[in-house]
XYZ file of C-alpha atoms in Angstrom:
662
model
C -13.971 23.201 11.093
C -14.177 21.283 7.806
C -11.383 18.724 7.842
C -10.187 17.053 4.638
C -11.559 13.556 4.192
C -9.036 10.792 4.945
C -10.850 8.560 2.444
C -11.243 8.238 -1.283
C -13.991 10.545 -2.533
C -16.169 8.521 -4.866
C -19.079 8.999 -7.183
C -21.039 6.029 -8.472
C -22.304 5.376 -11.966
C -25.802 4.135 -12.676
C -24.507 0.541 -12.919
C -22.702 0.794 -9.551
C -19.134 1.453 -10.752
C -16.941 3.623 -8.466
C -15.241 6.725 -9.871
C -12.438 8.634 -8.090
C -13.171 12.325 -7.618
C -9.579 12.917 -6.448
C -8.065 11.584 -9.670
C -10.948 12.068 -12.096
C -10.562 8.471 -13.214
C -12.181 5.057 -13.034
C -10.860 2.337 -10.721
C -11.219 -0.344 -13.375
C -12.910 -1.177 -16.639
C -16.680 -1.005 -16.314
C -17.018 -3.905 -18.753
C -14.589 -6.449 -17.294
C -12.713 -5.149 -14.265
C -12.137 -8.589 -12.759
C -11.069 -10.170 -16.060
C -8.654 -7.276 -16.496
C -7.028 -7.984 -13.109
C -6.611 -11.647 -14.070
C -5.110 -10.844 -17.440
C -2.763 -8.063 -16.357
C -1.608 -9.008 -12.877
C -2.156 -12.715 -12.328
C -1.364 -14.181 -15.721
C 1.477 -11.826 -16.670
C 3.205 -12.446 -13.341
C 2.865 -16.193 -14.169
C 1.210 -16.752 -10.800
C -0.807 -19.929 -11.524
C 2.332 -21.881 -12.425
C 4.628 -20.226 -9.889
C 2.224 -20.936 -7.059
C 1.623 -24.522 -8.123
C 5.407 -25.006 -8.011
C 5.861 -23.634 -4.480
C 7.330 -26.058 -1.924
C 5.435 -27.092 1.189
C 5.612 -24.252 3.722
C 6.770 -21.812 1.036
C 6.269 -18.049 1.182
C 5.353 -15.668 -1.640
C 5.146 -11.863 -1.464
C 3.219 -9.563 -3.805
C 3.758 -5.811 -3.821
C 1.030 -3.533 -5.158
C 1.071 0.206 -5.782
C -2.643 0.933 -5.404
C -5.036 -1.113 -3.264
C -8.132 0.771 -4.397
C -11.208 -1.422 -4.117
C -9.178 -4.531 -3.250
C -10.089 -6.127 -6.590
C -6.621 -7.459 -7.424
C -6.002 -8.641 -3.866
C -9.223 -10.649 -3.792
C -8.529 -12.137 -7.222
C -5.020 -13.123 -6.112
C -6.341 -14.651 -2.894
C -8.898 -16.691 -4.817
C -6.190 -17.986 -7.166
C -3.894 -18.697 -4.215
C -6.537 -20.940 -2.664
C -6.873 -22.772 -5.971
C -3.181 -23.220 -6.863
C -0.826 -22.954 -3.895
C 0.053 -25.770 -1.468
C -2.158 -25.729 1.613
C 0.897 -25.190 3.820
C 2.210 -22.172 1.853
C 1.833 -18.527 2.897
C 0.923 -15.468 0.827
C 1.929 -11.972 1.932
C 0.290 -9.137 0.010
C 1.665 -5.623 0.589
C -0.234 -2.730 -0.953
C 0.033 1.061 -0.865
C -2.959 3.374 -0.763
C -3.017 7.128 -0.259
C -6.809 7.405 -0.180
C -8.331 4.222 1.267
C -11.978 3.505 0.716
C -14.261 3.815 3.702
C -15.589 0.511 4.987
C -18.986 1.310 3.499
C -17.574 2.138 0.047
C -15.289 -0.905 0.040
C -18.209 -3.203 0.724
C -20.303 -1.536 -1.968
C -17.526 -1.833 -4.553
C -16.771 -5.468 -3.756
C -20.400 -6.455 -4.323
C -19.634 -6.033 -8.022
C -17.830 -9.398 -8.034
C -20.155 -12.185 -6.856
C -17.511 -14.840 -7.515
C -15.205 -13.194 -4.961
C -17.763 -12.825 -2.166
C -16.355 -15.495 0.208
C -12.989 -13.717 0.192
C -14.514 -10.233 0.215
C -16.642 -10.994 3.269
C -13.631 -12.293 5.174
C -11.719 -9.092 4.458
C -14.692 -6.880 5.249
C -15.072 -8.531 8.664
C -11.706 -7.030 9.635
C -11.733 -3.862 7.544
C -12.727 -0.613 9.197
C -12.138 3.011 8.299
C -8.343 3.075 8.180
C -6.106 5.626 9.868
C -2.748 6.473 8.238
C 0.191 4.135 8.785
C 0.810 0.397 8.458
C -2.333 -1.735 8.737
C -1.923 -5.485 9.271
C -4.582 -8.087 8.410
C -4.098 -11.782 9.132
C -6.593 -13.809 7.126
C -7.445 -17.439 6.388
C -6.087 -18.571 9.780
C -2.691 -17.085 8.972
C -2.334 -18.457 5.444
C -2.776 -14.982 3.916
C -1.445 -11.721 5.328
C -2.372 -8.311 3.964
C -0.299 -5.269 4.929
C -1.731 -1.946 3.790
C 0.585 1.072 3.743
C -1.809 3.996 4.153
C -0.194 7.193 2.890
C 1.722 8.510 -0.083
C 3.645 5.540 -1.517
C 6.741 7.663 -2.120
C 6.797 8.109 1.656
C 5.723 4.611 2.680
C 7.653 2.381 0.260
C 11.096 3.635 1.404
C 10.118 2.422 4.901
C 9.058 -1.035 3.725
C 11.252 -3.979 4.692
C 10.275 -6.849 2.390
C 11.416 -9.148 -0.376
C 8.814 -8.931 -3.131
C 8.371 -11.769 -5.639
C 5.846 -10.094 -7.964
C 4.620 -6.533 -8.490
C 1.151 -5.350 -9.389
C 2.038 -1.899 -10.735
C -1.440 -0.470 -10.426
C -2.904 2.960 -9.834
C -4.751 5.599 -11.751
C -3.454 6.256 -15.258
C -0.126 8.120 -15.560
C -1.858 11.094 -17.142
C -4.265 11.290 -14.185
C -1.777 10.535 -11.402
C 1.676 11.701 -12.592
C 2.932 12.118 -9.008
C 2.948 8.330 -8.589
C 4.537 7.227 -11.865
C 8.028 8.458 -11.020
C 11.593 7.076 -11.175
C 11.609 7.145 -7.357
C 8.839 4.532 -7.375
C 10.654 2.258 -9.811
C 13.863 2.509 -7.780
C 11.979 1.451 -4.657
C 10.467 -1.456 -6.523
C 13.951 -2.560 -7.546
C 15.249 -2.172 -3.966
C 12.532 -4.447 -2.662
C 13.019 -7.053 -5.414
C 15.553 -9.709 -6.300
C 16.655 -10.941 -9.738
C 13.683 -12.715 -11.265
C 11.025 -10.677 -9.460
C 8.265 -10.021 -11.981
C 6.209 -6.913 -12.679
C 3.055 -6.326 -14.698
C 1.080 -3.161 -15.346
C -1.924 -2.178 -17.442
C -0.150 0.854 -18.930
C 2.180 0.825 -21.911
C 3.335 4.440 -21.617
C 6.903 4.764 -22.895
C 8.053 6.873 -19.970
C 6.954 4.150 -17.548
C 8.714 1.476 -19.581
C 11.947 3.477 -19.741
C 11.802 4.239 -16.012
C 11.458 0.567 -15.128
C 14.300 -0.375 -17.485
C 16.534 2.262 -15.895
C 15.734 0.730 -12.488
C 16.957 -2.695 -13.674
C 13.788 -4.334 -14.997
C 13.638 -5.894 -18.442
C 10.264 -4.807 -19.798
C 8.230 -5.849 -22.837
C 5.068 -4.630 -24.472
C 2.567 -7.481 -24.544
C -1.086 -7.665 -25.633
C -3.413 -5.812 -23.295
C -6.838 -6.859 -22.170
C -9.739 -6.715 -24.596
C -9.792 -3.306 -26.315
C -6.482 -2.216 -24.785
C -3.806 -2.853 -27.341
C -0.702 -3.108 -25.134
C 0.444 -3.433 -21.535
C 3.861 -3.955 -19.925
C 5.330 -7.047 -18.278
C 8.849 -7.976 -17.272
C 11.234 -8.960 -14.502
C 14.189 -7.594 -12.586
C 17.452 -8.497 -14.305
C 19.986 -6.509 -12.335
C 20.081 -4.919 -8.915
C 21.500 -1.464 -8.472
C 24.262 -0.584 -6.070
C 23.200 -1.146 -2.481
C 23.754 1.848 -0.195
C 25.245 1.265 3.232
C 22.714 0.189 5.840
C 23.289 -0.130 9.567
C 24.252 -3.809 10.062
C 22.985 -3.791 13.659
C 19.462 -3.352 12.275
C 19.843 -5.846 9.415
C 17.565 -8.844 9.633
C 18.988 -12.215 10.679
C 18.647 -14.973 8.133
C 15.122 -16.451 8.139
C 14.761 -19.699 10.051
C 15.115 -22.926 8.103
C 14.352 -26.469 9.149
C 11.898 -28.038 11.511
C 10.021 -24.891 12.642
C 9.892 -25.487 16.391
C 9.867 -22.717 18.976
C 10.031 -22.158 22.722
C 8.237 -19.170 24.236
C 9.266 -18.278 27.780
C 6.337 -16.652 29.574
C 2.573 -17.024 29.076
C 1.523 -13.427 29.511
C 0.168 -11.334 26.656
C 3.555 -10.985 24.930
C 4.240 -14.706 25.084
C 0.769 -15.790 24.015
C 0.682 -13.339 21.096
C 4.151 -14.443 19.947
C 3.154 -18.099 20.196
C -0.077 -17.511 18.272
C 1.623 -15.568 15.462
C 4.181 -18.359 14.980
C 1.608 -21.139 15.257
C -0.490 -19.537 12.527
C 2.578 -19.767 10.299
C 2.982 -23.486 10.834
C 5.362 -23.532 13.805
C 5.084 -26.031 16.627
C 5.330 -23.936 19.785
C 5.943 -24.824 23.436
C 5.085 -22.082 25.936
C 6.891 -22.379 29.267
C 5.156 -20.782 32.270
C 6.240 -20.876 35.910
C 2.699 -20.389 37.249
C -0.112 -22.974 37.148
C -1.880 -21.095 34.325
C -1.348 -18.377 31.742
C -1.728 -14.639 32.470
C -1.012 -14.753 36.196
C 1.050 -11.590 36.525
C 0.590 -8.168 34.851
C -1.578 -9.792 32.166
C -3.958 -11.158 34.791
C -6.180 -8.152 35.511
C -9.901 -8.821 35.064
C -10.375 -5.810 32.785
C -7.598 -4.429 30.634
C -8.231 -1.162 28.830
C -7.502 -0.498 25.166
C -5.999 2.876 26.008
C -4.555 4.525 22.901
C -2.671 7.609 24.088
C -1.419 9.379 20.967
C 0.687 12.439 20.303
C -0.245 15.114 17.743
C 3.451 15.163 16.779
C 3.504 11.576 15.478
C 6.393 10.435 17.672
C 7.689 6.875 17.170
C 5.787 5.769 20.276
C 2.569 7.360 19.038
C 2.879 5.817 15.555
C 3.664 2.423 17.055
C 0.605 2.622 19.309
C -1.615 3.731 16.429
C -0.744 0.755 14.224
C -0.807 -1.643 17.186
C -4.222 -0.475 18.376
C -5.817 -1.120 14.994
C -4.330 -4.608 14.763
C -5.361 -5.499 18.324
C -8.964 -4.632 17.531
C -8.881 -6.926 14.490
C -7.468 -9.778 16.541
C -10.036 -9.320 19.304
C -12.940 -9.338 16.883
C -11.482 -12.460 15.296
C -10.868 -14.576 18.420
C -13.105 -13.305 21.253
C -16.860 -13.083 21.604
C -18.423 -9.794 22.604
C -20.274 -11.071 25.663
C -19.690 -8.667 28.559
C -17.367 -11.211 30.160
C -14.340 -11.461 27.889
C -14.401 -8.474 25.544
C -16.620 -5.441 25.222
C -15.971 -2.797 22.523
C -17.968 -0.221 24.471
C -15.766 2.712 23.438
C -13.146 4.656 25.367
C -13.495 8.282 26.451
C -10.254 10.193 27.034
C -10.900 13.367 28.998
C -8.858 16.545 29.183
C -8.733 17.020 32.940
C -5.979 19.681 32.645
C -5.459 22.571 30.258
C -2.387 20.930 28.739
C -4.167 17.632 28.230
C -7.217 19.355 26.726
C -4.967 21.128 24.216
C -3.340 17.809 23.226
C -6.705 16.160 22.717
C -8.008 19.087 20.683
C -5.024 18.807 18.329
C -5.706 15.116 17.850
C -9.392 15.785 17.201
C -8.374 18.232 14.460
C -5.817 15.890 12.861
C -8.233 14.381 10.344
C -8.511 10.865 11.747
C -11.486 8.763 10.634
C -14.479 9.326 12.902
C -14.649 5.617 13.723
C -11.041 5.737 14.895
C -11.376 8.822 17.107
C -13.251 12.096 17.261
C -13.624 15.013 19.632
C -16.555 15.310 22.030
C -17.723 18.102 24.324
C -18.834 17.463 27.908
C -22.461 16.953 26.938
C -21.601 14.469 24.208
C -19.221 12.659 26.575
C -22.022 12.415 29.134
C -24.393 10.928 26.578
C -21.773 8.353 25.571
C -20.856 7.442 29.143
C -24.405 7.307 30.488
C -23.364 9.493 33.442
C -22.497 13.172 33.793
C -18.998 14.075 32.533
C -17.528 17.511 33.247
C -14.803 17.640 30.582
C -14.452 17.533 26.818
C -12.155 14.985 25.247
C -11.758 12.269 22.617
C -13.904 9.244 21.951
C -12.501 6.016 20.488
C -15.721 4.278 19.377
C -14.128 0.886 18.652
C -12.079 0.640 21.857
C -13.205 -0.847 25.140
C -12.069 -3.393 27.687
C -10.803 -6.978 27.513
C -10.317 -9.754 30.035
C -6.620 -10.484 29.319
C -6.601 -14.015 30.784
C -9.459 -14.953 28.429
C -7.499 -13.596 25.469
C -4.357 -15.484 26.487
C -6.263 -18.730 27.020
C -7.981 -18.380 23.649
C -4.711 -17.805 21.800
C -3.104 -20.788 23.520
C -5.868 -23.104 22.263
C -4.279 -23.119 18.813
C -3.555 -26.793 18.041
C 0.120 -26.076 17.305
C 0.714 -24.628 20.811
C 1.555 -26.643 23.941
C 1.481 -24.912 27.343
C 3.929 -26.271 29.924
C 3.040 -24.859 33.372
C 4.756 -25.088 36.787
C 8.029 -24.733 34.877
C 10.481 -21.864 35.335
C 13.166 -21.470 32.685
C 16.247 -19.912 34.280
C 18.918 -20.753 31.738
C 19.142 -20.922 27.955
C 21.834 -22.990 26.261
C 22.440 -23.222 22.508
C 23.607 -26.652 21.451
C 23.648 -28.426 18.093
C 21.354 -25.833 16.503
C 18.773 -25.997 19.301
C 17.920 -23.741 22.222
C 17.553 -25.665 25.460
C 15.491 -24.148 28.276
C 16.692 -25.389 31.660
C 15.242 -25.015 35.154
C 17.107 -24.182 38.379
C 18.354 -27.766 38.672
C 19.561 -27.898 35.091
C 16.689 -30.104 33.975
C 15.618 -29.735 30.369
C 12.170 -28.166 30.056
C 12.057 -27.935 26.265
C 14.293 -27.518 23.253
C 13.627 -26.004 19.857
C 15.168 -24.266 16.885
C 13.878 -20.887 18.068
C 13.416 -19.240 21.475
C 11.502 -16.064 22.309
C 11.889 -14.522 25.758
C 8.632 -12.920 26.935
C 9.129 -12.657 30.699
C 8.678 -8.909 31.356
C 11.364 -7.671 33.774
C 12.481 -11.256 34.394
C 13.569 -11.378 30.761
C 16.795 -9.819 32.044
C 17.721 -12.861 34.151
C 19.290 -14.806 31.275
C 22.965 -14.476 30.416
C 22.004 -13.474 26.891
C 19.792 -10.575 28.061
C 21.603 -9.258 31.135
C 22.614 -6.085 29.262
C 19.047 -4.961 28.564
C 17.840 -1.921 30.577
C 14.538 -3.253 31.890
C 12.649 -1.602 34.719
C 9.821 -3.072 36.816
C 7.027 -0.725 37.894
C 4.389 -1.785 40.395
C 0.776 -1.069 39.512
C -2.381 -1.662 41.526
C -5.996 -1.631 40.427
C -8.920 -1.320 42.819
C -12.110 -3.367 42.535
C -15.191 -1.254 43.228
C -18.559 -2.888 43.919
C -21.088 -1.616 41.400
C -24.239 0.180 42.485
C -27.506 0.433 40.637
C -26.527 3.941 39.517
C -22.871 3.214 38.637
C -23.983 0.275 36.482
C -25.309 2.876 34.044
C -21.692 3.579 32.956
C -21.526 2.481 29.314
C -17.943 3.277 28.255
C -14.440 3.244 29.642
C -13.389 6.634 31.025
C -9.726 7.681 31.092
C -7.983 10.804 32.397
C -5.227 10.621 35.014
C -6.569 7.157 35.710
C -9.291 4.974 34.237
C -12.463 3.186 35.267
C -14.296 0.436 33.428
C -17.982 -0.347 33.000
C -19.291 -3.048 35.292
C -18.157 -6.664 34.841
C -19.392 -9.399 37.160
C -20.676 -6.818 39.621
C -17.476 -4.759 39.797
C -15.805 -1.741 38.226
C -12.015 -1.637 38.048
C -10.228 1.587 38.852
C -6.577 2.363 38.429
C -3.858 2.326 38.226
C -1.020 3.248 40.533
C 2.615 3.642 39.431
C 5.104 2.779 42.175
C 8.859 2.631 41.708
C 9.650 2.056 45.394
C 8.044 -1.375 45.846
C 8.716 -4.665 44.101
C 6.129 -6.823 45.861
C 2.581 -7.599 44.711
C 0.740 -7.353 48.022
C -2.224 -4.955 47.637
C -2.066 -1.838 49.771
C -4.731 0.422 51.275
C -2.556 3.418 50.395
C -2.793 2.701 46.675
C -6.519 2.042 46.971
C -6.797 5.501 48.473
C -4.769 7.108 45.667
C -6.892 5.301 43.088
C -10.087 6.572 44.715
C -8.699 10.095 44.466
C -8.703 9.693 40.676
C -12.487 9.435 40.551
C -13.200 13.169 40.686
C -10.981 13.716 37.662
C -12.943 11.074 35.786
C -16.506 11.948 36.808
C -17.736 13.435 40.106
C -21.160 12.045 39.246
C -19.692 8.556 38.982
C -17.823 9.047 42.263
C -21.138 9.875 43.889
C -22.849 6.923 42.216
C -20.167 4.625 43.622
C -20.637 6.167 47.104
C -16.924 6.843 47.206
C -17.067 8.604 50.586
C -18.399 5.420 52.180
C -15.730 3.154 50.704
C -12.956 1.956 53.014
C -9.597 1.699 51.189
C -8.417 -0.875 53.720
C -11.218 -3.324 52.898
C -11.573 -2.825 49.154
C -10.399 -5.693 46.985
C -7.380 -4.903 44.810
C -4.782 -6.506 42.579
C -1.125 -5.485 42.258
C 1.385 -6.637 39.645
C 4.711 -5.592 38.165
C 4.768 -3.950 34.762
C 7.978 -3.768 32.768
C 9.267 -0.865 30.703
C 12.417 0.600 29.158
C 14.040 4.069 29.432
C 12.325 5.257 26.218
C 8.983 3.546 27.032
C 9.049 1.524 23.819
C 9.079 -2.275 24.082
C 11.899 -4.615 23.139
C 10.858 -6.646 20.100
C 13.324 -8.410 17.858
C 16.503 -10.496 17.600
C 19.181 -10.601 20.276
C 22.942 -10.221 19.890
C 25.972 -11.300 21.851
C 26.593 -8.069 23.781
C 30.369 -8.450 24.115
C 30.807 -9.234 20.412
C 28.546 -6.307 19.497
C 30.719 -3.945 21.516
C 33.846 -5.279 19.835
C 32.383 -5.233 16.306
C 31.253 -1.606 16.493
C 33.781 -0.107 18.914
C 34.698 2.472 16.272
C 31.344 4.198 16.880
C 32.506 5.130 20.370
C 35.128 7.354 18.773
C 33.208 8.531 15.718
C 29.461 7.935 15.455
C 29.515 8.866 11.759
C 31.524 5.758 10.819
C 29.810 3.127 8.683
C 31.125 -0.286 9.755
C 30.125 -3.238 7.601
C 30.695 -6.079 10.085
C 27.665 -8.335 10.373
C 25.796 -8.068 13.645
C 26.685 -10.918 16.028
C 23.206 -12.431 16.254
C 22.487 -15.174 18.729
C 20.959 -17.591 16.191
C 17.228 -18.026 16.644
C 16.968 -16.024 19.878
C 14.415 -13.210 20.161
C 12.723 -11.088 22.799
C 9.242 -9.580 23.099
C 8.985 -7.693 26.385
C 8.675 -4.339 28.199
C 5.187 -3.348 27.059
C 4.475 -1.356 30.210
C 0.778 -0.693 30.703
C 0.036 -0.952 26.959
C 0.323 -4.708 26.485
C -3.213 -5.211 25.251
C -2.461 -2.813 22.419
C 1.174 -3.516 21.643
C 1.597 -7.264 22.204
C -0.498 -8.606 19.284
C 1.331 -6.604 16.597
C 4.655 -7.274 18.324
C 3.927 -10.982 17.990
C 3.396 -10.381 14.276
C 6.733 -8.554 14.111
C 8.524 -11.487 15.745
C 6.908 -13.927 13.306
C 7.801 -11.781 10.295
C 11.437 -11.525 11.410
C 11.615 -15.277 11.933
C 10.042 -16.266 8.616
C 11.487 -13.538 6.390
C 8.099 -11.934 5.680
C 7.492 -8.263 5.020
C 7.580 -6.436 8.332
C 4.215 -5.228 9.687
C 5.828 -1.917 10.737
C 7.863 0.739 8.926
C 11.605 0.193 9.128
C 12.118 3.172 11.425
C 9.563 1.825 13.913
C 11.018 -1.687 13.770
C 14.344 -0.057 14.619
C 12.734 2.026 17.371
C 11.715 -1.174 19.217
C 14.842 -3.159 18.278
C 16.617 -4.719 21.294
C 20.057 -3.540 20.074
C 19.169 0.154 20.270
C 20.374 0.537 23.841
C 23.714 -1.166 23.227
C 24.181 1.142 20.260
C 23.372 4.288 22.264
C 25.633 3.264 25.128
C 28.466 2.530 22.712
C 28.148 5.907 20.978
C 27.959 7.745 24.316
C 31.008 5.943 25.695
C 28.987 4.233 28.407
C 30.265 0.715 27.680
C 33.515 -0.435 29.222
C 35.702 -3.236 27.952
């Protein structure tokens, strides 16, 4: 089957210039592409002066309508480093329907030697991009790039951001008329505020009139070199704002001293702390154990298991974006050494007819080969290094991670303080500060912001008692490696999973038990884990001498996962539950009503919890979501996905279904 390419299809001129086959157009002027970006986008958005005038800790957001080769982004980043205060933060949001492959991007960016330090930093994180939101955190958090991969008329309506300047870029209107539409200009206006600037290389009258109709005041100004005119302007008036659900509106961004408490030093807590610390926050992480990652985040090998749906459900889309970001973070902070992190690839096998059909649909969905691709049994065997009996999917960039090592690495950020042997059992808001108190009422820490990251124990606070959290016991079994089993080169997943050898052991799992809430390992669950081996690889079961293994004497580790009824995590701001019920009681009688009452936010209180068995994938991007909500940045997820993980969704559903009582 010949699948359509998910990438830009390029041809290259003799002097190395890229040309788009899809749009039959050049990406930029062959004579002075970089000078053109400076003239059109940087100078006519007045960025040198605006950035020099930013306050300490200020934020600035650029929106772009065509990422292309990354030329304008790199030029903006270079200027940012030259002009902006060292404590300020740049967020660059760009749309791209046909992203360049990693190979083509690198080739194109070699055209600009002056931009190589910035290009190489981007290229270190850039891989062949799957559709959806793609988050890049660069320059130790000082610059964030969010790429919206897909048709911009689909992606921009899902963007939640406040843009300060627009780079209205893209192939010429005559070559790409589907982009240059009133719908685009209306979205630009929605995402802007009075004074937001816009610049574009084109001077086409239809574009100018469309921007004016959307509320921008536009002027023809001298173009670059041989181009006579271009357009520049700013938003003068905002259109009427349609009703939006107030329970999903964003709380006001934090102002003031930028201090935060994180309760819990598992993956969710460490990722939240790291995301805030990179944005200049002083963070105290409170942990009841003597060290980080002692509960569900404490397994020796966590698997980057990316179970997707061909139907692009909210959960599947969330996992897809989260997986890509987790890989970037791991490559940035951990060393590939066989002890902490090994991107050895992950094989997902179709052990049943239904599962095989699901995997086949995903293989035919047109994902980049480096993201996932289908394999037959022979190919799977060659990848694994041992005989595999089933076809499936291969995720070449996945693998396994030692979660405690990741948590410890994130907590080494100089703006993070870990406070162990401390159990926060009560949160009190007083004089604009959250106070975390222990069982005796002693103050553990206080800060402007608090983020609860305590898995199922997140429910123990008065402010979170309404959340429907569920603890699920899981046990992994430690299998001593043999000379033959040590040949396993990739993670294998089916009904369960097994990892390649680490420190003389494989790790097999995992059980799901709803009837036990202790963490004492059991022989019974070791036995059920061993039964998974045949579904993974009978040859591996034989190599491990499974029949000679005694479930009662095998080492194991049990912990409690946490999940929600819809299996999506809880990530976002918290409300006063009683006030929420009162404010939106009308929905219990008529769900079509559109109340305008502001949501009763608990100021500066957030949650990041209930990641189930997917924490390695979902926690890093969820930390980014928390940080974006706190600081007022563009969200790293589409609006509908941010709403799908919003903590208020269950209160809302219960209210509409009449399940809340006064």
